Amino acid sequence: MQTTHRLAASAALAALALSSAAGCVVVHDDGPIVQDDPSYVVIDRGEILDTDLGYGAGVFVEYAEGGEWTIWTSCDSALSGTACYWDVYVSSQSAIDQVEPLDLELDDQVEQTSTYDLSFYANTALGSDAVRFRTGPGDLVSLDVLLDGYRSPDYLVWWENGQIVHGAPTSPAVFQPNAP
């Protein structure tokens, strides 16, 4: 499993994940490499996320009734002039099936590595790349997100308790739907 570098400005970057000032520039400290314990978060069922593509960097997580998950990416390339290279590792407590890549280009990839795991690699610039899949209704799903090769839970975005959340405290983040 990958190791992590803690982000020097995690609070500031998390707040900027959807804003037009967000950058794909990631600052990493030179401290010891630490393996994070997972953080557990709630995700609201049926909420849809939106962003101005090309102006905010993030990995957006949506959950729909019956165990349908959509994970999609955005980058601030209109501002930074560079692409974001996302690696998203997904694990579920139940089988992952009906995997459907959405809006992928030749350099993007979705790979189901086992019955319970998949990997999503996206080179995102001005558009969005996505994957949709199903798990058991209400089952836990763990996401480990890397941006340009560094663990980056700060860029996870989802709905929790009626509010949009920007950034998980650690990676992986374990999502618990608030309803099946």
PDB file of C-alpha atoms in Angstrom:
ATOM      1  CA  MET A   1       0.000   0.000   0.000  1.00  0.00           C
ATOM      2  CA  GLN A   2       1.166   3.514  -0.675  1.00  0.00           C
ATOM      3  CA  THR A   3       2.614   5.667   2.072  1.00  0.00           C
ATOM      4  CA  THR A   4       1.575   9.240   2.604  1.00  0.00           C
ATOM      5  CA  HIS A   5       3.079  12.647   2.958  1.00  0.00           C
ATOM      6  CA  ARG A   6       0.949  14.943   5.070  1.00  0.00           C
ATOM      7  CA  LEU A   7      -0.043  18.121   3.270  1.00  0.00           C
ATOM      8  CA  ALA A   8       1.474  21.258   4.722  1.00  0.00           C
ATOM      9  CA  ALA A   9      -1.568  23.352   3.968  1.00  0.00           C
ATOM     10  CA  SER A  10      -4.356  20.777   4.190  1.00  0.00           C
ATOM     11  CA  ALA A  11      -6.980  23.021   5.762  1.00  0.00           C
ATOM     12  CA  ALA A  12      -6.467  25.754   3.184  1.00  0.00           C
ATOM     13  CA  LEU A  13      -6.469  23.341   0.248  1.00  0.00           C
ATOM     14  CA  ALA A  14      -9.575  21.538   1.482  1.00  0.00           C
ATOM     15  CA  ALA A  15     -11.507  24.803   1.642  1.00  0.00           C
ATOM     16  CA  LEU A  16     -10.462  25.576  -1.926  1.00  0.00           C
ATOM     17  CA  ALA A  17     -11.336  22.257  -3.557  1.00  0.00           C
ATOM     18  CA  LEU A  18     -14.352  23.677  -5.407  1.00  0.00           C
ATOM     19  CA  SER A  19     -13.371  27.327  -5.595  1.00  0.00           C
ATOM     20  CA  SER A  20     -11.893  29.043  -8.587  1.00  0.00           C
ATOM     21  CA  ALA A  21      -8.755  29.769  -6.575  1.00  0.00           C
ATOM     22  CA  ALA A  22      -8.015  26.075  -6.046  1.00  0.00           C
ATOM     23  CA  GLY A  23      -4.737  24.909  -7.487  1.00  0.00           C
ATOM     24  CA  CYS A  24      -3.366  21.623  -8.596  1.00  0.00           C
ATOM     25  CA  VAL A  25      -0.175  22.644  -6.843  1.00  0.00           C
ATOM     26  CA  VAL A  26       0.297  20.343  -3.864  1.00  0.00           C
ATOM     27  CA  VAL A  27       2.724  21.261  -1.098  1.00  0.00           C
ATOM     28  CA  HIS A  28       4.167  18.339   0.836  1.00  0.00           C
ATOM     29  CA  ASP A  29       6.185  18.589   4.021  1.00  0.00           C
ATOM     30  CA  ASP A  30       9.491  16.788   4.442  1.00  0.00           C
ATOM     31  CA  GLY A  31       8.491  15.132   7.711  1.00  0.00           C
ATOM     32  CA  PRO A  32       8.317  11.420   8.402  1.00  0.00           C
ATOM     33  CA  ILE A  33       6.210   9.222   6.169  1.00  0.00           C
ATOM     34  CA  VAL A  34       3.082   8.178   8.055  1.00  0.00           C
ATOM     35  CA  GLN A  35       0.434   5.596   7.171  1.00  0.00           C
ATOM     36  CA  ASP A  36      -2.923   7.198   7.973  1.00  0.00           C
ATOM     37  CA  ASP A  37      -5.664   5.350   9.801  1.00  0.00           C
ATOM     38  CA  PRO A  38      -8.902   5.495   7.831  1.00  0.00           C
ATOM     39  CA  SER A  39     -11.391   8.226   8.561  1.00  0.00           C
ATOM     40  CA  TYR A  40     -15.100   7.364   8.631  1.00  0.00           C
ATOM     41  CA  VAL A  41     -17.560   9.789   7.038  1.00  0.00           C
ATOM     42  CA  VAL A  42     -21.262   9.784   6.199  1.00  0.00           C
ATOM     43  CA  ILE A  43     -22.432  10.386   2.632  1.00  0.00           C
ATOM     44  CA  ASP A  44     -25.962  11.606   1.909  1.00  0.00           C
ATOM     45  CA  ARG A  45     -27.973   9.457  -0.482  1.00  0.00           C
ATOM     46  CA  GLY A  46     -29.306  11.097  -3.629  1.00  0.00           C
ATOM     47  CA  GLU A  47     -27.299  14.333  -3.578  1.00  0.00           C
ATOM     48  CA  ILE A  48     -25.586  15.515  -6.773  1.00  0.00           C
ATOM     49  CA  LEU A  49     -22.388  17.572  -6.901  1.00  0.00           C
ATOM     50  CA  ASP A  50     -21.459  20.218  -9.454  1.00  0.00           C
ATOM     51  CA  THR A  51     -18.397  22.322 -10.189  1.00  0.00           C
ATOM     52  CA  ASP A  52     -17.121  24.665 -12.874  1.00  0.00           C
ATOM     53  CA  LEU A  53     -14.899  22.213 -14.766  1.00  0.00           C
ATOM     54  CA  GLY A  54     -11.372  23.487 -15.263  1.00  0.00           C
ATOM     55  CA  TYR A  55     -11.537  25.844 -12.272  1.00  0.00           C
ATOM     56  CA  GLY A  56     -11.526  23.539  -9.243  1.00  0.00           C
ATOM     57  CA  ALA A  57      -9.631  20.351  -8.442  1.00  0.00           C
ATOM     58  CA  GLY A  58     -11.377  17.467  -6.700  1.00  0.00           C
ATOM     59  CA  VAL A  59     -12.557  13.883  -6.576  1.00  0.00           C
ATOM     60  CA  PHE A  60     -16.338  14.045  -6.195  1.00  0.00           C
ATOM     61  CA  VAL A  61     -18.241  11.181  -4.563  1.00  0.00           C
ATOM     62  CA  GLU A  62     -21.978  10.605  -5.036  1.00  0.00           C
ATOM     63  CA  TYR A  63     -24.206   7.842  -3.708  1.00  0.00           C
ATOM     64  CA  ALA A  64     -27.650   6.930  -5.072  1.00  0.00           C
ATOM     65  CA  GLU A  65     -30.348   4.628  -3.738  1.00  0.00           C
ATOM     66  CA  GLY A  66     -29.674   0.918  -3.998  1.00  0.00           C
ATOM     67  CA  GLY A  67     -25.884   1.022  -3.793  1.00  0.00           C
ATOM     68  CA  GLU A  68     -25.017   3.062  -6.902  1.00  0.00           C
ATOM     69  CA  TRP A  69     -21.815   5.100  -6.565  1.00  0.00           C
ATOM     70  CA  THR A  70     -20.388   7.689  -8.965  1.00  0.00           C
ATOM     71  CA  ILE A  71     -16.864   9.016  -8.561  1.00  0.00           C
ATOM     72  CA  TRP A  72     -15.761  11.815 -10.869  1.00  0.00           C
ATOM     73  CA  THR A  73     -12.808  14.161 -11.158  1.00  0.00           C
ATOM     74  CA  SER A  74     -12.115  17.782 -11.972  1.00  0.00           C
ATOM     75  CA  CYS A  75      -8.949  19.861 -12.243  1.00  0.00           C
ATOM     76  CA  ASP A  76      -8.098  23.562 -12.165  1.00  0.00           C
ATOM     77  CA  SER A  77      -6.323  23.402 -15.540  1.00  0.00           C
ATOM     78  CA  ALA A  78      -7.903  26.628 -16.839  1.00  0.00           C
ATOM     79  CA  LEU A  79      -6.039  28.430 -14.052  1.00  0.00           C
ATOM     80  CA  SER A  80      -2.905  26.324 -13.571  1.00  0.00           C
ATOM     81  CA  GLY A  81      -2.246  25.265 -17.156  1.00  0.00           C
ATOM     82  CA  THR A  82      -1.522  21.704 -15.983  1.00  0.00           C
ATOM     83  CA  ALA A  83      -3.529  18.512 -15.684  1.00  0.00           C
ATOM     84  CA  CYS A  84      -4.289  16.580 -12.499  1.00  0.00           C
ATOM     85  CA  TYR A  85      -3.214  12.944 -12.379  1.00  0.00           C
ATOM     86  CA  TRP A  86      -5.668  11.148 -10.080  1.00  0.00           C
ATOM     87  CA  ASP A  87      -5.332   7.614  -8.728  1.00  0.00           C
ATOM     88  CA  VAL A  88      -8.433   6.486  -6.845  1.00  0.00           C
ATOM     89  CA  TYR A  89      -8.440   3.106  -5.112  1.00  0.00           C
ATOM     90  CA  VAL A  90     -11.884   1.821  -4.154  1.00  0.00           C
ATOM     91  CA  SER A  91     -12.674  -1.024  -1.749  1.00  0.00           C
ATOM     92  CA  SER A  92     -16.106  -2.219  -0.668  1.00  0.00           C
ATOM     93  CA  GLN A  93     -17.355  -4.529   2.064  1.00  0.00           C
ATOM     94  CA  SER A  94     -19.518  -6.185  -0.603  1.00  0.00           C
ATOM     95  CA  ALA A  95     -18.935  -7.099  -4.230  1.00  0.00           C
ATOM     96  CA  ILE A  96     -18.410  -4.251  -6.680  1.00  0.00           C
ATOM     97  CA  ASP A  97     -20.308  -4.856  -9.898  1.00  0.00           C
ATOM     98  CA  GLN A  98     -21.860  -3.079 -12.886  1.00  0.00           C
ATOM     99  CA  VAL A  99     -18.659  -1.035 -13.283  1.00  0.00           C
ATOM    100  CA  GLU A 100     -19.204   1.634 -15.938  1.00  0.00           C
ATOM    101  CA  PRO A 101     -16.426   4.013 -17.032  1.00  0.00           C
ATOM    102  CA  LEU A 102     -17.816   7.441 -18.025  1.00  0.00           C
ATOM    103  CA  ASP A 103     -16.190  10.142 -20.186  1.00  0.00           C
ATOM    104  CA  LEU A 104     -12.767   8.478 -20.170  1.00  0.00           C
ATOM    105  CA  GLU A 105     -10.043   9.307 -22.684  1.00  0.00           C
ATOM    106  CA  LEU A 106      -7.244   7.018 -23.883  1.00  0.00           C
ATOM    107  CA  ASP A 107      -4.978   7.825 -20.921  1.00  0.00           C
ATOM    108  CA  ASP A 108      -7.697   7.134 -18.306  1.00  0.00           C
ATOM    109  CA  GLN A 109      -8.400   3.674 -16.952  1.00  0.00           C
ATOM    110  CA  VAL A 110     -10.755   1.740 -14.692  1.00  0.00           C
ATOM    111  CA  GLU A 111      -9.547  -1.658 -13.554  1.00  0.00           C
ATOM    112  CA  GLN A 112     -11.442  -4.057 -11.310  1.00  0.00           C
ATOM    113  CA  THR A 113      -8.608  -5.657  -9.350  1.00  0.00           C
ATOM    114  CA  SER A 114     -10.794  -8.069  -7.342  1.00  0.00           C
ATOM    115  CA  THR A 115     -14.440  -8.686  -6.506  1.00  0.00           C
ATOM    116  CA  TYR A 116     -14.224  -6.002  -3.798  1.00  0.00           C
ATOM    117  CA  ASP A 117     -11.698  -3.546  -5.282  1.00  0.00           C
ATOM    118  CA  LEU A 118     -11.238  -1.303  -8.276  1.00  0.00           C
ATOM    119  CA  SER A 119      -8.695   1.267  -9.394  1.00  0.00           C
ATOM    120  CA  PHE A 120      -9.584   4.446 -11.282  1.00  0.00           C
ATOM    121  CA  TYR A 121      -6.795   6.390 -12.994  1.00  0.00           C
ATOM    122  CA  ALA A 122      -7.704   9.748 -14.524  1.00  0.00           C
ATOM    123  CA  ASN A 123      -5.628  12.366 -16.305  1.00  0.00           C
ATOM    124  CA  THR A 124      -8.055  15.261 -15.941  1.00  0.00           C
ATOM    125  CA  ALA A 125      -7.663  18.719 -17.456  1.00  0.00           C
ATOM    126  CA  LEU A 126     -10.646  20.843 -18.573  1.00  0.00           C
ATOM    127  CA  GLY A 127     -13.250  18.082 -18.510  1.00  0.00           C
ATOM    128  CA  SER A 128     -14.252  15.358 -16.101  1.00  0.00           C
ATOM    129  CA  ASP A 129     -13.562  11.646 -15.884  1.00  0.00           C
ATOM    130  CA  ALA A 130     -15.847   9.289 -13.984  1.00  0.00           C
ATOM    131  CA  VAL A 131     -16.695   5.757 -12.973  1.00  0.00           C
ATOM    132  CA  ARG A 132     -20.049   4.402 -11.789  1.00  0.00           C
ATOM    133  CA  PHE A 133     -20.501   1.097  -9.971  1.00  0.00           C
ATOM    134  CA  ARG A 134     -22.795  -0.769  -7.587  1.00  0.00           C
ATOM    135  CA  THR A 135     -22.270  -2.305  -4.166  1.00  0.00           C
ATOM    136  CA  GLY A 136     -24.694  -3.691  -1.627  1.00  0.00           C
ATOM    137  CA  PRO A 137     -27.197  -0.989  -0.599  1.00  0.00           C
ATOM    138  CA  GLY A 138     -25.806   1.027   2.311  1.00  0.00           C
ATOM    139  CA  ASP A 139     -22.468  -0.825   2.379  1.00  0.00           C
ATOM    140  CA  LEU A 140     -19.238   0.894   3.352  1.00  0.00           C
ATOM    141  CA  VAL A 141     -16.915   2.031   0.558  1.00  0.00           C
ATOM    142  CA  SER A 142     -13.305   3.058   1.153  1.00  0.00           C
ATOM    143  CA  LEU A 143     -11.519   5.559  -1.117  1.00  0.00           C
ATOM    144  CA  ASP A 144      -7.790   6.188  -1.166  1.00  0.00           C
ATOM    145  CA  VAL A 145      -7.032   9.236  -3.365  1.00  0.00           C
ATOM    146  CA  LEU A 146      -3.690  10.255  -4.816  1.00  0.00           C
ATOM    147  CA  LEU A 147      -3.033  13.461  -6.750  1.00  0.00           C
ATOM    148  CA  ASP A 148       0.173  13.446  -8.788  1.00  0.00           C
ATOM    149  CA  GLY A 149       1.355  10.431  -6.773  1.00  0.00           C
ATOM    150  CA  TYR A 150       0.688  11.845  -3.277  1.00  0.00           C
ATOM    151  CA  ARG A 151      -2.123  10.895  -0.955  1.00  0.00           C
ATOM    152  CA  SER A 152      -4.604  13.725  -1.116  1.00  0.00           C
ATOM    153  CA  PRO A 153      -7.732  13.237   1.008  1.00  0.00           C
ATOM    154  CA  ASP A 154      -8.076  17.041   1.005  1.00  0.00           C
ATOM    155  CA  TYR A 155      -9.523  16.843  -2.501  1.00  0.00           C
ATOM    156  CA  LEU A 156     -12.428  14.489  -1.696  1.00  0.00           C
ATOM    157  CA  VAL A 157     -15.816  16.216  -1.975  1.00  0.00           C
ATOM    158  CA  TRP A 158     -19.227  14.806  -0.927  1.00  0.00           C
ATOM    159  CA  TRP A 159     -22.563  15.663   0.714  1.00  0.00           C
ATOM    160  CA  GLU A 160     -22.863  14.961   4.446  1.00  0.00           C
ATOM    161  CA  ASN A 161     -25.816  15.984   6.636  1.00  0.00           C
ATOM    162  CA  GLY A 162     -27.152  18.361   3.985  1.00  0.00           C
ATOM    163  CA  GLN A 163     -23.832  20.165   3.441  1.00  0.00           C
ATOM    164  CA  ILE A 164     -21.003  19.805   0.949  1.00  0.00           C
ATOM    165  CA  VAL A 165     -17.822  18.602   2.630  1.00  0.00           C
ATOM    166  CA  HIS A 166     -14.403  19.482   1.165  1.00  0.00           C
ATOM    167  CA  GLY A 167     -11.693  17.101   2.292  1.00  0.00           C
ATOM    168  CA  ALA A 168     -11.431  14.047   4.489  1.00  0.00           C
ATOM    169  CA  PRO A 169      -9.089  14.087   7.494  1.00  0.00           C
ATOM    170  CA  THR A 170      -7.143  11.033   6.303  1.00  0.00           C
ATOM    171  CA  SER A 171      -6.820   8.655   3.415  1.00  0.00           C
ATOM    172  CA  PRO A 172      -8.346   6.228   3.017  1.00  0.00           C
ATOM    173  CA  ALA A 173     -11.755   7.695   3.758  1.00  0.00           C
ATOM    174  CA  VAL A 174     -14.512   5.177   4.473  1.00  0.00           C
ATOM    175  CA  PHE A 175     -17.955   6.330   3.292  1.00  0.00           C
ATOM    176  CA  GLN A 176     -21.117   5.162   5.075  1.00  0.00           C
ATOM    177  CA  PRO A 177     -24.340   6.022   3.222  1.00  0.00           C
ATOM    178  CA  ASN A 178     -26.976   7.669   5.437  1.00  0.00           C
ATOM    179  CA  ALA A 179     -29.643   5.459   3.815  1.00  0.00           C
ATOM    180  CA  PRO A 180     -29.515   2.325   1.653  1.00  0.00           C
TER     181      PRO A 180
END
